[in-house]
């Protein structure tokens, strides 16, 4: 991801961009360069194995529920050591989430949530990497921004930090994905983080 006047353009979903970045950052994350990306079925199977290993009855915490809690945590950029339980179920998640993540590491694998979480965490920790990405991505355009979640937005902020040339297109009235982690406040409070923003309303 070197900078230059003829840098190639990247286009894709958040997860596809995250995967491309993570392939280049794999060593920094302690991952092999050919790390495996688990699909939903594989991630669910791993959750079942973790529950069994920990002696957690599936009637108390179904593996699918564990998978959902972990996915929501990653969408909010919450690491295993940062996850805090507040009732019986989330206390179990706080115990199992680190085990799940350790199993991923042992397998040399990531899940979909890691494709965004790892680049954000690595940029948070490494100023050199942040500067490198800031120079690499001189212009960033995001569509359907009202559906973005916290980890996606934190990745955007890293990518656009250098040139601060960020364009987001969205309509808060069409925000319908709160159930999967979308945070409409990101578009409603966009001016807080980007006070020099120019707003263009498309009303016709």
mmCIF file of C-alpha atoms in Angstrom:
data_model
loop_
_atom_site.group_PDB
_atom_site.id
_atom_site.type_symbol
_atom_site.label_atom_id
_atom_site.label_comp_id
_atom_site.label_asym_id
_atom_site.label_seq_id
_atom_site.Cartn_x
_atom_site.Cartn_y
_atom_site.Cartn_z
ATOM 1 C CA UNK A 1 0.000 0.000 0.000
ATOM 2 C CA UNK A 2 2.706 2.452 -0.998
ATOM 3 C CA UNK A 3 1.779 6.024 -1.885
ATOM 4 C CA UNK A 4 2.288 7.489 -5.324
ATOM 5 C CA UNK A 5 0.651 9.516 -8.092
ATOM 6 C CA UNK A 6 -0.699 6.423 -9.901
ATOM 7 C CA UNK A 7 -2.021 4.406 -7.004
ATOM 8 C CA UNK A 8 -4.697 1.880 -8.005
ATOM 9 C CA UNK A 9 -8.255 2.505 -6.923
ATOM 10 C CA UNK A 10 -9.875 0.119 -4.479
ATOM 11 C CA UNK A 11 -13.593 -0.571 -4.595
ATOM 12 C CA UNK A 12 -15.590 -3.038 -2.547
ATOM 13 C CA UNK A 13 -17.571 -3.722 0.587
ATOM 14 C CA UNK A 14 -16.160 -2.888 3.992
ATOM 15 C CA UNK A 15 -15.307 -6.552 4.526
ATOM 16 C CA UNK A 16 -13.573 -7.010 1.171
ATOM 17 C CA UNK A 17 -11.461 -3.890 1.760
ATOM 18 C CA UNK A 18 -10.756 -5.072 5.300
ATOM 19 C CA UNK A 19 -9.633 -8.462 3.979
ATOM 20 C CA UNK A 20 -7.222 -6.843 1.503
ATOM 21 C CA UNK A 21 -5.763 -4.681 4.248
ATOM 22 C CA UNK A 22 -5.456 -7.556 6.705
ATOM 23 C CA UNK A 23 -3.612 -9.705 4.163
ATOM 24 C CA UNK A 24 -0.978 -6.963 4.119
ATOM 25 C CA UNK A 25 -0.992 -6.625 7.925
ATOM 26 C CA UNK A 26 -1.138 -10.321 8.767
ATOM 27 C CA UNK A 27 2.297 -10.463 10.385
ATOM 28 C CA UNK A 28 1.446 -7.518 12.631
ATOM 29 C CA UNK A 29 -1.655 -9.397 13.799
ATOM 30 C CA UNK A 30 0.275 -12.610 14.429
ATOM 31 C CA UNK A 31 -1.523 -14.290 11.537
ATOM 32 C CA UNK A 32 -0.092 -16.316 8.660
ATOM 33 C CA UNK A 33 -0.301 -14.489 5.307
ATOM 34 C CA UNK A 34 -2.574 -17.255 4.004
ATOM 35 C CA UNK A 35 -4.939 -17.076 6.984
ATOM 36 C CA UNK A 36 -8.321 -18.731 6.545
ATOM 37 C CA UNK A 37 -11.550 -16.696 6.685
ATOM 38 C CA UNK A 38 -14.242 -18.704 8.445
ATOM 39 C CA UNK A 39 -17.749 -18.464 7.038
ATOM 40 C CA UNK A 40 -20.789 -18.277 9.322
ATOM 41 C CA UNK A 41 -21.184 -22.065 9.529
ATOM 42 C CA UNK A 42 -17.536 -22.583 10.463
ATOM 43 C CA UNK A 43 -17.691 -19.795 13.063
ATOM 44 C CA UNK A 44 -20.817 -21.373 14.562
ATOM 45 C CA UNK A 45 -19.092 -24.754 14.693
ATOM 46 C CA UNK A 46 -16.178 -23.151 16.520
ATOM 47 C CA UNK A 47 -18.594 -21.593 19.022
ATOM 48 C CA UNK A 48 -20.057 -25.056 19.673
ATOM 49 C CA UNK A 49 -16.572 -26.438 20.297
ATOM 50 C CA UNK A 50 -15.732 -23.609 22.701
ATOM 51 C CA UNK A 51 -18.977 -24.114 24.644
ATOM 52 C CA UNK A 52 -18.251 -27.826 24.924
ATOM 53 C CA UNK A 53 -14.653 -27.219 25.982
ATOM 54 C CA UNK A 54 -15.792 -24.800 28.693
ATOM 55 C CA UNK A 55 -18.547 -27.116 29.888
ATOM 56 C CA UNK A 56 -21.286 -24.628 29.052
ATOM 57 C CA UNK A 57 -24.686 -26.230 28.480
ATOM 58 C CA UNK A 58 -26.125 -25.234 25.105
ATOM 59 C CA UNK A 59 -29.510 -24.683 26.762
ATOM 60 C CA UNK A 60 -27.929 -21.996 28.943
ATOM 61 C CA UNK A 61 -26.120 -20.283 26.083
ATOM 62 C CA UNK A 62 -26.837 -21.642 22.596
ATOM 63 C CA UNK A 63 -23.766 -21.473 20.344
ATOM 64 C CA UNK A 64 -25.725 -19.344 17.868
ATOM 65 C CA UNK A 65 -26.385 -16.798 20.630
ATOM 66 C CA UNK A 66 -22.699 -16.789 21.567
ATOM 67 C CA UNK A 67 -21.853 -16.207 17.926
ATOM 68 C CA UNK A 68 -24.279 -13.274 17.798
ATOM 69 C CA UNK A 69 -22.856 -11.654 20.947
ATOM 70 C CA UNK A 70 -19.292 -11.963 19.670
ATOM 71 C CA UNK A 71 -20.249 -10.561 16.279
ATOM 72 C CA UNK A 72 -21.984 -7.566 17.878
ATOM 73 C CA UNK A 73 -18.954 -6.954 20.087
ATOM 74 C CA UNK A 74 -16.649 -6.929 17.068
ATOM 75 C CA UNK A 75 -19.019 -4.584 15.219
ATOM 76 C CA UNK A 76 -18.558 -2.186 18.134
ATOM 77 C CA UNK A 77 -14.759 -2.691 18.090
ATOM 78 C CA UNK A 78 -14.804 -4.400 21.505
ATOM 79 C CA UNK A 79 -11.885 -6.768 22.058
ATOM 80 C CA UNK A 80 -12.223 -9.929 24.192
ATOM 81 C CA UNK A 81 -10.356 -8.338 27.111
ATOM 82 C CA UNK A 82 -12.636 -5.291 26.937
ATOM 83 C CA UNK A 83 -15.922 -7.197 26.932
ATOM 84 C CA UNK A 84 -17.839 -6.812 30.203
ATOM 85 C CA UNK A 85 -20.765 -8.948 31.255
ATOM 86 C CA UNK A 86 -23.752 -7.531 33.088
ATOM 87 C CA UNK A 87 -25.992 -10.589 33.516
ATOM 88 C CA UNK A 88 -25.826 -14.383 33.364
ATOM 89 C CA UNK A 89 -25.613 -14.599 29.552
ATOM 90 C CA UNK A 90 -23.135 -11.796 28.989
ATOM 91 C CA UNK A 91 -20.990 -13.049 31.885
ATOM 92 C CA UNK A 92 -20.717 -16.322 29.967
ATOM 93 C CA UNK A 93 -19.874 -14.427 26.778
ATOM 94 C CA UNK A 94 -17.126 -12.527 28.633
ATOM 95 C CA UNK A 95 -15.672 -15.899 29.614
ATOM 96 C CA UNK A 96 -16.021 -17.571 26.204
ATOM 97 C CA UNK A 97 -15.150 -14.714 23.820
ATOM 98 C CA UNK A 98 -11.402 -14.835 24.726
ATOM 99 C CA UNK A 99 -11.432 -18.628 24.302
ATOM 100 C CA UNK A 100 -13.078 -18.284 20.892
ATOM 101 C CA UNK A 101 -10.521 -15.711 19.776
ATOM 102 C CA UNK A 102 -7.637 -17.847 21.018
ATOM 103 C CA UNK A 103 -8.953 -20.817 19.040
ATOM 104 C CA UNK A 104 -9.062 -18.646 15.915
ATOM 105 C CA UNK A 105 -5.436 -17.708 16.485
ATOM 106 C CA UNK A 106 -4.446 -21.364 16.926
ATOM 107 C CA UNK A 107 -6.168 -22.197 13.640
ATOM 108 C CA UNK A 108 -4.493 -19.318 11.798
ATOM 109 C CA UNK A 109 -7.983 -18.078 10.987
ATOM 110 C CA UNK A 110 -10.268 -15.060 11.290
ATOM 111 C CA UNK A 111 -14.017 -14.587 11.128
ATOM 112 C CA UNK A 112 -15.842 -11.850 9.230
ATOM 113 C CA UNK A 113 -15.776 -9.519 12.212
ATOM 114 C CA UNK A 114 -11.992 -9.754 12.413
ATOM 115 C CA UNK A 115 -11.640 -8.456 8.855
ATOM 116 C CA UNK A 116 -12.590 -5.023 10.200
ATOM 117 C CA UNK A 117 -11.607 -5.339 13.846
ATOM 118 C CA UNK A 118 -7.976 -6.292 13.226
ATOM 119 C CA UNK A 119 -7.139 -3.365 10.886
ATOM 120 C CA UNK A 120 -8.735 -0.946 13.372
ATOM 121 C CA UNK A 121 -6.887 -2.410 16.355
ATOM 122 C CA UNK A 122 -3.566 -2.452 14.517
ATOM 123 C CA UNK A 123 -3.985 1.168 13.388
ATOM 124 C CA UNK A 124 -4.939 2.187 16.928
ATOM 125 C CA UNK A 125 -1.721 0.639 18.216
ATOM 126 C CA UNK A 126 0.723 1.626 15.476
ATOM 127 C CA UNK A 127 1.236 5.261 14.515
ATOM 128 C CA UNK A 128 3.480 4.304 11.600
ATOM 129 C CA UNK A 129 0.739 2.111 10.149
ATOM 130 C CA UNK A 130 -1.852 4.869 10.609
ATOM 131 C CA UNK A 131 0.337 7.320 8.732
ATOM 132 C CA UNK A 132 0.967 4.789 5.976
ATOM 133 C CA UNK A 133 -2.742 4.175 5.398
ATOM 134 C CA UNK A 134 -3.498 7.872 5.632
ATOM 135 C CA UNK A 135 -1.105 8.510 2.748
ATOM 136 C CA UNK A 136 -2.321 5.516 0.757
ATOM 137 C CA UNK A 137 -5.995 6.465 0.675
ATOM 138 C CA UNK A 138 -6.176 10.043 -0.564
ATOM 139 C CA UNK A 139 -9.912 10.012 -1.326
ATOM 140 C CA UNK A 140 -12.551 7.842 0.357
ATOM 141 C CA UNK A 141 -16.179 7.504 -0.760
ATOM 142 C CA UNK A 142 -18.803 5.541 1.170
ATOM 143 C CA UNK A 143 -22.358 4.860 0.069
ATOM 144 C CA UNK A 144 -25.303 3.945 2.358
ATOM 145 C CA UNK A 145 -23.448 5.487 5.284
ATOM 146 C CA UNK A 146 -26.533 5.356 7.501
ATOM 147 C CA UNK A 147 -25.949 1.584 7.731
ATOM 148 C CA UNK A 148 -22.356 1.869 9.018
ATOM 149 C CA UNK A 149 -21.416 0.548 12.444
ATOM 150 C CA UNK A 150 -18.761 1.649 14.910
ATOM 151 C CA UNK A 151 -15.900 -0.546 13.713
ATOM 152 C CA UNK A 152 -16.551 0.422 10.079
ATOM 153 C CA UNK A 153 -16.512 4.097 10.989
ATOM 154 C CA UNK A 154 -13.295 3.772 12.972
ATOM 155 C CA UNK A 155 -11.679 2.122 9.952
ATOM 156 C CA UNK A 156 -12.915 4.967 7.742
ATOM 157 C CA UNK A 157 -11.405 7.529 10.087
ATOM 158 C CA UNK A 158 -8.029 5.826 9.814
ATOM 159 C CA UNK A 159 -8.212 5.582 6.023
ATOM 160 C CA UNK A 160 -9.238 9.219 5.607
ATOM 161 C CA UNK A 161 -6.976 10.664 8.306
ATOM 162 C CA UNK A 162 -4.255 11.806 5.893
ATOM 163 C CA UNK A 163 -6.054 13.797 3.235
ATOM 164 C CA UNK A 164 -9.346 14.207 5.148
ATOM 165 C CA UNK A 165 -11.056 13.758 1.794
ATOM 166 C CA UNK A 166 -14.018 11.700 2.963
ATOM 167 C CA UNK A 167 -17.367 11.687 1.162
ATOM 168 C CA UNK A 168 -20.285 9.805 2.727
ATOM 169 C CA UNK A 169 -23.682 9.384 1.104
ATOM 170 C CA UNK A 170 -26.639 8.415 3.227
ATOM 171 C CA UNK A 171 -30.154 9.089 4.449
ATOM 172 C CA UNK A 172 -30.917 8.729 8.149
ATOM 173 C CA UNK A 173 -34.584 8.064 7.278
ATOM 174 C CA UNK A 174 -33.477 4.829 5.591
ATOM 175 C CA UNK A 175 -31.540 3.485 8.594
ATOM 176 C CA UNK A 176 -33.034 0.034 9.091
ATOM 177 C CA UNK A 177 -30.096 -2.127 10.166
ATOM 178 C CA UNK A 178 -29.807 -1.255 13.841
ATOM 179 C CA UNK A 179 -30.442 -4.912 14.657
ATOM 180 C CA UNK A 180 -27.111 -5.845 13.072
ATOM 181 C CA UNK A 181 -25.065 -3.067 14.625
ATOM 182 C CA UNK A 182 -25.682 -0.092 12.317
ATOM 183 C CA UNK A 183 -25.439 3.163 14.271
ATOM 184 C CA UNK A 184 -27.506 5.972 12.757
ATOM 185 C CA UNK A 185 -25.908 8.460 15.167
ATOM 186 C CA UNK A 186 -22.785 8.278 13.006
ATOM 187 C CA UNK A 187 -24.532 10.173 10.214
ATOM 188 C CA UNK A 188 -26.567 12.392 12.550
ATOM 189 C CA UNK A 189 -23.429 13.499 14.436
ATOM 190 C CA UNK A 190 -21.021 13.468 11.499
ATOM 191 C CA UNK A 191 -20.305 17.194 11.837
ATOM 192 C CA UNK A 192 -18.959 16.624 15.348
ATOM 193 C CA UNK A 193 -15.998 14.623 14.017
ATOM 194 C CA UNK A 194 -15.668 16.555 10.738
ATOM 195 C CA UNK A 195 -16.466 20.197 11.637
ATOM 196 C CA UNK A 196 -15.329 21.458 8.227
ATOM 197 C CA UNK A 197 -17.777 19.176 6.402
ATOM 198 C CA UNK A 198 -19.855 20.462 3.505
ATOM 199 C CA UNK A 199 -23.381 19.036 3.382
ATOM 200 C CA UNK A 200 -25.111 18.670 0.011
ATOM 201 C CA UNK A 201 -28.807 17.770 0.233
ATOM 202 C CA UNK A 202 -30.357 15.884 -2.671
ATOM 203 C CA UNK A 203 -34.028 16.714 -2.234
ATOM 204 C CA UNK A 204 -35.369 16.132 -5.730
#
